Amino acid sequence: MKAYAFLLPAIILAAVFSLLPFLKTFISSFFTVSQSGKVLGFAALDNYITLFSDSAFTASVKNTARFTLLFLPLNTVITFMAAALTRKRRKLTWITEAIFISPLAFSLSAFALVFKEIFRGEVSIANRILSTSLLWLDERGSAMAVLVILGLFLDFAIDYILLISSFRSIDRSIIEAAEIDGAGAVRMLFQIETPAIKTMLAITIFMALKDAILISAPVMVLTEGGPFRSTETIMYFYYLEAFKSGNRAYESTISSMMVLSSALLMGAIALIRRKDA
């Protein structure tokens, strides 16, 4: 009982500031609501039907899926390999660790603005380094590529910390037993150590998936959804409709969908951890 008593204040705060607002938003998604917030009538599923009939929204769903399919495997492979290569403590590993963790010292907006300057225009820094003449942020494919690269930088540090911590927390007796059995470096990594950190690896993948689905601020700063809405994601579409246009129907409908999607992801993570417990 004492444990629940200590948890009670947090539960009350979560209910007041998270659960109740969500329930209100979810209920509002089934009603017609004016810009002032006045309920005009019951809409049933009309808001959801209208939303999915909107070509701009379906385009944002496709853009989000495209970003996710590019970002998720790259982020997983890069962070895993970085953690794997530096998992053993040596004299100078602190230098690489400091470099890999350094993105945490900068804000998201600052990173996005730096990237915008690096890839801006035909005489951009990126073009000078690569000896190209691309208009990176003005072409569909290259704009998405830059957004993916920015996403990798933003997620890398925290995923790296989680994975390298997991590698270094593996029971040494397991490693020593494998070494005695003659396990080579590759076998040690993929058959002994990786299975030992599979729960944390799955968590970082789900976290990256959540970040990919909810990405909005980097889009806002870097591309503003352009060119021709080719980088307009679901959450950036939500920002335009909810805060720029004042579309209350879309606001409540998209909010409800994204919260439920995030809840499903968190539920999947909980199931994975429960299975491995």
mmCIF file of C-alpha atoms in Angstrom:
data_model
loop_
_atom_site.group_PDB
_atom_site.id
_atom_site.type_symbol
_atom_site.label_atom_id
_atom_site.label_comp_id
_atom_site.label_asym_id
_atom_site.label_seq_id
_atom_site.Cartn_x
_atom_site.Cartn_y
_atom_site.Cartn_z
ATOM 1 C CA MET A 1 0.000 0.000 0.000
ATOM 2 C CA LYS A 2 2.845 2.393 0.765
ATOM 3 C CA ALA A 3 4.143 2.122 -2.790
ATOM 4 C CA TYR A 4 0.723 3.096 -4.195
ATOM 5 C CA ALA A 5 0.533 5.991 -1.734
ATOM 6 C CA PHE A 6 3.828 7.353 -3.081
ATOM 7 C CA LEU A 7 2.596 6.890 -6.660
ATOM 8 C CA LEU A 8 -0.746 8.586 -6.032
ATOM 9 C CA PRO A 9 0.430 12.226 -6.609
ATOM 10 C CA ALA A 10 2.024 11.232 -9.940
ATOM 11 C CA ILE A 11 -1.111 9.321 -10.964
ATOM 12 C CA ILE A 12 -3.312 12.321 -10.135
ATOM 13 C CA LEU A 13 -1.070 14.687 -12.133
ATOM 14 C CA ALA A 14 -1.003 12.288 -15.089
ATOM 15 C CA ALA A 15 -4.797 11.993 -14.998
ATOM 16 C CA VAL A 16 -5.393 15.757 -14.773
ATOM 17 C CA PHE A 17 -2.830 16.889 -17.346
ATOM 18 C CA SER A 18 -2.703 13.906 -19.727
ATOM 19 C CA LEU A 19 -5.597 11.461 -19.493
ATOM 20 C CA LEU A 20 -8.502 13.897 -19.092
ATOM 21 C CA PRO A 21 -7.344 16.246 -21.913
ATOM 22 C CA PHE A 22 -6.914 13.230 -24.200
ATOM 23 C CA LEU A 23 -10.390 11.918 -23.373
ATOM 24 C CA LYS A 24 -11.841 15.358 -24.101
ATOM 25 C CA THR A 25 -9.966 15.522 -27.416
ATOM 26 C CA PHE A 26 -10.977 11.981 -28.361
ATOM 27 C CA ILE A 27 -14.657 12.714 -27.689
ATOM 28 C CA SER A 28 -14.389 16.003 -29.611
ATOM 29 C CA SER A 29 -13.165 14.083 -32.666
ATOM 30 C CA PHE A 30 -16.708 12.688 -33.046
ATOM 31 C CA PHE A 31 -18.326 16.147 -32.994
ATOM 32 C CA THR A 32 -18.400 19.202 -35.224
ATOM 33 C CA VAL A 33 -16.586 21.977 -33.346
ATOM 34 C CA SER A 34 -16.262 25.644 -34.305
ATOM 35 C CA GLN A 35 -12.947 27.530 -34.259
ATOM 36 C CA SER A 36 -13.966 29.063 -30.927
ATOM 37 C CA GLY A 37 -14.374 25.577 -29.449
ATOM 38 C CA LYS A 38 -18.188 25.486 -29.439
ATOM 39 C CA VAL A 39 -19.727 22.068 -30.123
ATOM 40 C CA LEU A 40 -22.097 22.365 -33.112
ATOM 41 C CA GLY A 41 -23.338 18.790 -33.405
ATOM 42 C CA PHE A 42 -22.579 15.083 -33.491
ATOM 43 C CA ALA A 43 -20.454 14.097 -36.503
ATOM 44 C CA ALA A 44 -19.948 10.364 -35.840
ATOM 45 C CA LEU A 45 -17.050 9.260 -38.099
ATOM 46 C CA ASP A 46 -17.378 12.185 -40.539
ATOM 47 C CA ASN A 47 -14.224 13.886 -39.221
ATOM 48 C CA TYR A 48 -12.172 10.737 -39.786
ATOM 49 C CA ILE A 49 -13.707 10.139 -43.230
ATOM 50 C CA THR A 50 -13.043 13.743 -44.264
ATOM 51 C CA LEU A 51 -9.481 13.560 -42.972
ATOM 52 C CA PHE A 52 -8.629 10.412 -44.914
ATOM 53 C CA SER A 53 -10.305 11.861 -48.005
ATOM 54 C CA ASP A 54 -7.992 14.891 -47.868
ATOM 55 C CA SER A 55 -5.209 14.448 -50.441
ATOM 56 C CA ALA A 56 -2.867 16.660 -48.384
ATOM 57 C CA PHE A 57 -3.262 14.372 -45.366
ATOM 58 C CA THR A 58 -2.748 11.185 -47.364
ATOM 59 C CA ALA A 59 0.365 12.774 -48.878
ATOM 60 C CA SER A 60 1.648 13.529 -45.362
ATOM 61 C CA VAL A 61 1.047 9.886 -44.382
ATOM 62 C CA LYS A 62 3.079 8.728 -47.404
ATOM 63 C CA ASN A 63 5.868 11.206 -46.571
ATOM 64 C CA THR A 64 5.957 9.996 -42.971
ATOM 65 C CA ALA A 65 6.093 6.370 -44.146
ATOM 66 C CA ARG A 66 8.872 7.220 -46.621
ATOM 67 C CA PHE A 67 10.875 9.002 -43.927
ATOM 68 C CA THR A 68 10.368 6.096 -41.504
ATOM 69 C CA LEU A 69 11.464 3.466 -44.037
ATOM 70 C CA LEU A 70 14.659 5.423 -44.715
ATOM 71 C CA PHE A 71 15.401 6.585 -41.181
ATOM 72 C CA LEU A 72 14.627 3.509 -39.070
ATOM 73 C CA PRO A 73 17.029 0.927 -40.616
ATOM 74 C CA LEU A 74 19.819 3.494 -41.025
ATOM 75 C CA ASN A 75 19.470 4.713 -37.439
ATOM 76 C CA THR A 76 19.426 1.150 -36.088
ATOM 77 C CA VAL A 77 22.502 0.006 -38.052
ATOM 78 C CA ILE A 78 24.568 3.160 -37.414
ATOM 79 C CA THR A 79 23.914 3.370 -33.675
ATOM 80 C CA PHE A 80 24.382 -0.376 -33.200
ATOM 81 C CA MET A 81 27.708 -0.426 -35.052
ATOM 82 C CA ALA A 82 28.963 2.679 -33.220
ATOM 83 C CA ALA A 83 28.126 1.089 -29.863
ATOM 84 C CA ALA A 84 29.591 -2.274 -30.924
ATOM 85 C CA LEU A 85 32.884 -0.747 -32.077
ATOM 86 C CA THR A 86 33.371 1.219 -28.844
ATOM 87 C CA ARG A 87 31.855 -1.239 -26.353
ATOM 88 C CA LYS A 88 35.225 -2.250 -24.913
ATOM 89 C CA ARG A 89 36.838 0.377 -22.701
ATOM 90 C CA ARG A 90 40.284 1.434 -23.870
ATOM 91 C CA LYS A 91 42.542 4.386 -23.073
ATOM 92 C CA LEU A 92 41.143 6.676 -25.764
ATOM 93 C CA THR A 93 37.549 5.452 -26.053
ATOM 94 C CA TRP A 94 36.430 8.432 -23.968
ATOM 95 C CA ILE A 95 37.274 10.667 -26.957
ATOM 96 C CA THR A 96 34.954 8.810 -29.335
ATOM 97 C CA GLU A 97 32.309 8.604 -26.613
ATOM 98 C CA ALA A 98 32.473 12.366 -26.106
ATOM 99 C CA ILE A 99 32.129 12.935 -29.856
ATOM 100 C CA PHE A 100 29.194 10.532 -30.176
ATOM 101 C CA ILE A 101 27.392 12.008 -27.160
ATOM 102 C CA SER A 102 28.070 15.661 -28.122
ATOM 103 C CA PRO A 103 24.785 16.125 -30.081
ATOM 104 C CA LEU A 104 22.991 16.126 -26.705
ATOM 105 C CA ALA A 105 24.684 19.444 -25.934
ATOM 106 C CA PHE A 106 22.841 21.214 -28.766
ATOM 107 C CA SER A 107 19.170 22.011 -29.182
ATOM 108 C CA LEU A 108 17.073 20.517 -31.958
ATOM 109 C CA SER A 109 16.455 23.924 -33.524
ATOM 110 C CA ALA A 110 20.150 24.808 -33.506
ATOM 111 C CA PHE A 111 21.019 21.554 -35.285
ATOM 112 C CA ALA A 112 18.265 22.129 -37.847
ATOM 113 C CA LEU A 113 19.439 25.673 -38.554
ATOM 114 C CA VAL A 114 23.040 24.479 -39.002
ATOM 115 C CA PHE A 115 21.866 21.817 -41.457
ATOM 116 C CA LYS A 116 19.802 24.419 -43.305
ATOM 117 C CA GLU A 117 22.897 26.547 -43.824
ATOM 118 C CA ILE A 118 25.047 23.555 -44.828
ATOM 119 C CA PHE A 119 22.599 22.531 -47.570
ATOM 120 C CA ARG A 120 21.211 25.938 -48.610
ATOM 121 C CA GLY A 121 21.545 26.966 -52.257
ATOM 122 C CA GLU A 122 23.791 25.960 -55.114
ATOM 123 C CA VAL A 123 26.958 27.276 -53.425
ATOM 124 C CA SER A 124 26.217 25.455 -50.166
ATOM 125 C CA ILE A 125 28.912 23.963 -47.949
ATOM 126 C CA ALA A 126 27.698 20.457 -48.871
ATOM 127 C CA ASN A 127 28.111 21.180 -52.593
ATOM 128 C CA ARG A 128 31.622 22.555 -52.050
ATOM 129 C CA ILE A 129 32.666 19.465 -50.099
ATOM 130 C CA LEU A 130 31.054 16.995 -52.528
ATOM 131 C CA SER A 131 31.850 19.013 -55.696
ATOM 132 C CA THR A 132 28.181 18.994 -56.728
ATOM 133 C CA SER A 133 25.659 21.670 -57.673
ATOM 134 C CA LEU A 134 22.477 20.242 -56.139
ATOM 135 C CA LEU A 135 19.729 22.415 -54.728
ATOM 136 C CA TRP A 136 19.385 20.092 -51.748
ATOM 137 C CA LEU A 137 16.381 21.706 -50.087
ATOM 138 C CA ASP A 138 14.597 22.588 -53.341
ATOM 139 C CA GLU A 139 14.332 19.101 -54.846
ATOM 140 C CA ARG A 140 12.013 16.351 -53.586
ATOM 141 C CA GLY A 141 14.477 13.482 -53.199
ATOM 142 C CA SER A 142 17.392 15.464 -51.808
ATOM 143 C CA ALA A 143 15.189 17.395 -49.357
ATOM 144 C CA MET A 144 13.949 14.128 -47.851
ATOM 145 C CA ALA A 145 17.534 12.815 -47.748
ATOM 146 C CA VAL A 146 18.686 15.883 -45.797
ATOM 147 C CA LEU A 147 15.761 15.481 -43.406
ATOM 148 C CA VAL A 148 16.725 11.834 -42.814
ATOM 149 C CA ILE A 149 20.373 12.797 -42.161
ATOM 150 C CA LEU A 150 19.223 15.437 -39.670
ATOM 151 C CA GLY A 151 17.007 12.859 -37.963
ATOM 152 C CA LEU A 152 19.991 10.509 -37.635
ATOM 153 C CA PHE A 153 22.058 13.207 -35.934
ATOM 154 C CA LEU A 154 19.243 14.096 -33.561
ATOM 155 C CA ASP A 155 18.565 10.501 -32.440
ATOM 156 C CA PHE A 156 22.092 9.134 -32.505
ATOM 157 C CA ALA A 157 23.406 10.246 -29.102
ATOM 158 C CA ILE A 158 20.633 8.905 -26.868
ATOM 159 C CA ASP A 159 20.425 5.588 -28.753
ATOM 160 C CA TYR A 160 24.203 5.235 -28.565
ATOM 161 C CA ILE A 161 24.191 5.805 -24.789
ATOM 162 C CA LEU A 162 21.486 3.172 -24.261
ATOM 163 C CA LEU A 163 23.198 0.556 -26.429
ATOM 164 C CA ILE A 164 26.743 1.041 -25.155
ATOM 165 C CA SER A 165 25.460 0.940 -21.564
ATOM 166 C CA SER A 166 23.734 -2.356 -22.346
ATOM 167 C CA PHE A 167 26.857 -3.816 -23.928
ATOM 168 C CA ARG A 168 28.954 -2.896 -20.901
ATOM 169 C CA SER A 169 26.418 -4.269 -18.416
ATOM 170 C CA ILE A 170 26.581 -7.811 -19.861
ATOM 171 C CA ASP A 171 27.675 -10.341 -17.245
ATOM 172 C CA ARG A 172 31.440 -10.796 -17.651
ATOM 173 C CA SER A 173 31.162 -14.519 -16.907
ATOM 174 C CA ILE A 174 29.243 -14.989 -20.162
ATOM 175 C CA ILE A 175 31.971 -13.199 -22.141
ATOM 176 C CA GLU A 176 34.750 -15.126 -20.420
ATOM 177 C CA ALA A 177 33.013 -18.466 -21.024
ATOM 178 C CA ALA A 178 32.655 -17.655 -24.731
ATOM 179 C CA GLU A 179 36.330 -16.649 -24.942
ATOM 180 C CA ILE A 180 37.379 -19.929 -23.317
ATOM 181 C CA ASP A 181 35.254 -21.797 -25.896
ATOM 182 C CA GLY A 182 37.212 -20.014 -28.626
ATOM 183 C CA ALA A 183 34.522 -17.606 -29.878
ATOM 184 C CA GLY A 184 35.917 -15.120 -32.398
ATOM 185 C CA ALA A 185 35.161 -11.384 -32.448
ATOM 186 C CA VAL A 186 32.300 -11.630 -34.953
ATOM 187 C CA ARG A 187 30.685 -14.625 -33.258
ATOM 188 C CA MET A 188 31.114 -12.946 -29.864
ATOM 189 C CA LEU A 189 29.315 -9.834 -31.063
ATOM 190 C CA PHE A 190 26.413 -11.355 -32.972
ATOM 191 C CA GLN A 191 25.833 -14.664 -31.166
ATOM 192 C CA ILE A 192 26.760 -13.845 -27.567
ATOM 193 C CA GLU A 193 26.516 -10.105 -26.868
ATOM 194 C CA THR A 194 23.740 -9.003 -29.234
ATOM 195 C CA PRO A 195 21.196 -11.542 -27.876
ATOM 196 C CA ALA A 196 22.071 -10.305 -24.374
ATOM 197 C CA ILE A 197 21.053 -6.739 -25.256
ATOM 198 C CA LYS A 198 18.104 -7.557 -27.531
ATOM 199 C CA THR A 199 15.589 -5.929 -25.175
ATOM 200 C CA MET A 200 17.417 -2.591 -25.209
ATOM 201 C CA LEU A 201 17.965 -2.884 -28.963
ATOM 202 C CA ALA A 202 14.213 -3.386 -29.441
ATOM 203 C CA ILE A 203 13.498 -0.391 -27.209
ATOM 204 C CA THR A 204 15.815 1.880 -29.225
ATOM 205 C CA ILE A 205 14.126 0.696 -32.430
ATOM 206 C CA PHE A 206 10.686 1.488 -31.028
ATOM 207 C CA MET A 207 11.915 4.882 -29.795
ATOM 208 C CA ALA A 208 13.278 5.660 -33.254
ATOM 209 C CA LEU A 209 9.988 4.542 -34.797
ATOM 210 C CA LYS A 210 8.087 6.844 -32.446
ATOM 211 C CA ASP A 211 10.390 9.763 -33.330
ATOM 212 C CA ALA A 212 9.945 9.070 -37.052
ATOM 213 C CA ILE A 213 6.154 9.017 -36.810
ATOM 214 C CA LEU A 214 5.992 12.171 -34.662
ATOM 215 C CA ILE A 215 8.644 14.214 -36.475
ATOM 216 C CA SER A 216 7.587 17.842 -36.945
ATOM 217 C CA ALA A 217 10.030 20.412 -35.521
ATOM 218 C CA PRO A 218 12.924 19.490 -37.872
ATOM 219 C CA VAL A 219 10.512 19.787 -40.808
ATOM 220 C CA MET A 220 9.304 23.143 -39.509
ATOM 221 C CA VAL A 221 12.830 24.584 -39.335
ATOM 222 C CA LEU A 222 14.545 22.811 -42.232
ATOM 223 C CA THR A 223 12.072 22.527 -45.126
ATOM 224 C CA GLU A 224 8.658 23.850 -43.967
ATOM 225 C CA GLY A 225 7.148 20.819 -45.708
ATOM 226 C CA GLY A 226 8.604 21.682 -49.092
ATOM 227 C CA PRO A 227 9.354 21.451 -51.857
ATOM 228 C CA PHE A 228 5.769 20.925 -53.035
ATOM 229 C CA ARG A 229 4.789 19.250 -49.743
ATOM 230 C CA SER A 230 7.273 16.430 -50.365
ATOM 231 C CA THR A 231 8.522 16.558 -46.744
ATOM 232 C CA GLU A 232 5.232 17.465 -45.061
ATOM 233 C CA THR A 233 4.772 14.810 -42.371
ATOM 234 C CA ILE A 234 1.637 13.947 -40.403
ATOM 235 C CA MET A 235 2.585 16.073 -37.397
ATOM 236 C CA TYR A 236 3.622 19.029 -39.550
ATOM 237 C CA PHE A 237 0.270 18.748 -41.349
ATOM 238 C CA TYR A 238 -1.331 18.751 -37.890
ATOM 239 C CA TYR A 239 0.611 21.910 -36.977
ATOM 240 C CA LEU A 240 -0.579 23.696 -40.120
ATOM 241 C CA GLU A 241 -4.215 22.700 -39.653
ATOM 242 C CA ALA A 242 -4.449 23.116 -35.877
ATOM 243 C CA PHE A 243 -2.352 26.228 -35.285
ATOM 244 C CA LYS A 244 -2.317 27.982 -38.656
ATOM 245 C CA SER A 245 -5.806 27.259 -39.977
ATOM 246 C CA GLY A 246 -7.629 26.671 -36.685
ATOM 247 C CA ASN A 247 -9.279 23.504 -38.008
ATOM 248 C CA ARG A 248 -10.686 22.002 -34.788
ATOM 249 C CA ALA A 249 -12.037 18.884 -36.509
ATOM 250 C CA TYR A 250 -8.606 17.924 -37.869
ATOM 251 C CA GLU A 251 -6.927 18.959 -34.627
ATOM 252 C CA SER A 252 -8.895 16.572 -32.417
ATOM 253 C CA THR A 253 -8.975 13.764 -34.996
ATOM 254 C CA ILE A 254 -5.237 13.726 -35.715
ATOM 255 C CA SER A 255 -4.400 14.138 -32.013
ATOM 256 C CA SER A 256 -6.531 11.129 -31.117
ATOM 257 C CA MET A 257 -4.999 9.006 -33.870
ATOM 258 C CA MET A 258 -1.414 9.852 -32.923
ATOM 259 C CA VAL A 259 -1.927 9.318 -29.189
ATOM 260 C CA LEU A 260 -3.509 5.921 -29.829
ATOM 261 C CA SER A 261 -0.653 5.007 -32.193
ATOM 262 C CA SER A 262 1.918 5.977 -29.553
ATOM 263 C CA ALA A 263 0.013 3.961 -26.946
ATOM 264 C CA LEU A 264 0.165 0.908 -29.205
ATOM 265 C CA LEU A 265 3.935 1.358 -29.572
ATOM 266 C CA MET A 266 4.390 1.653 -25.817
ATOM 267 C CA GLY A 267 2.234 -1.437 -25.355
ATOM 268 C CA ALA A 268 4.434 -3.353 -27.784
ATOM 269 C CA ILE A 269 7.539 -2.308 -25.837
ATOM 270 C CA ALA A 270 5.922 -3.442 -22.584
ATOM 271 C CA LEU A 271 5.079 -6.828 -24.095
ATOM 272 C CA ILE A 272 8.668 -7.301 -25.313
ATOM 273 C CA ARG A 273 10.086 -6.450 -21.906
ATOM 274 C CA ARG A 274 7.579 -8.731 -20.180
ATOM 275 C CA LYS A 275 8.451 -11.620 -22.483
ATOM 276 C CA ASP A 276 12.178 -11.206 -21.829
ATOM 277 C CA ALA A 277 11.784 -10.706 -18.075
#
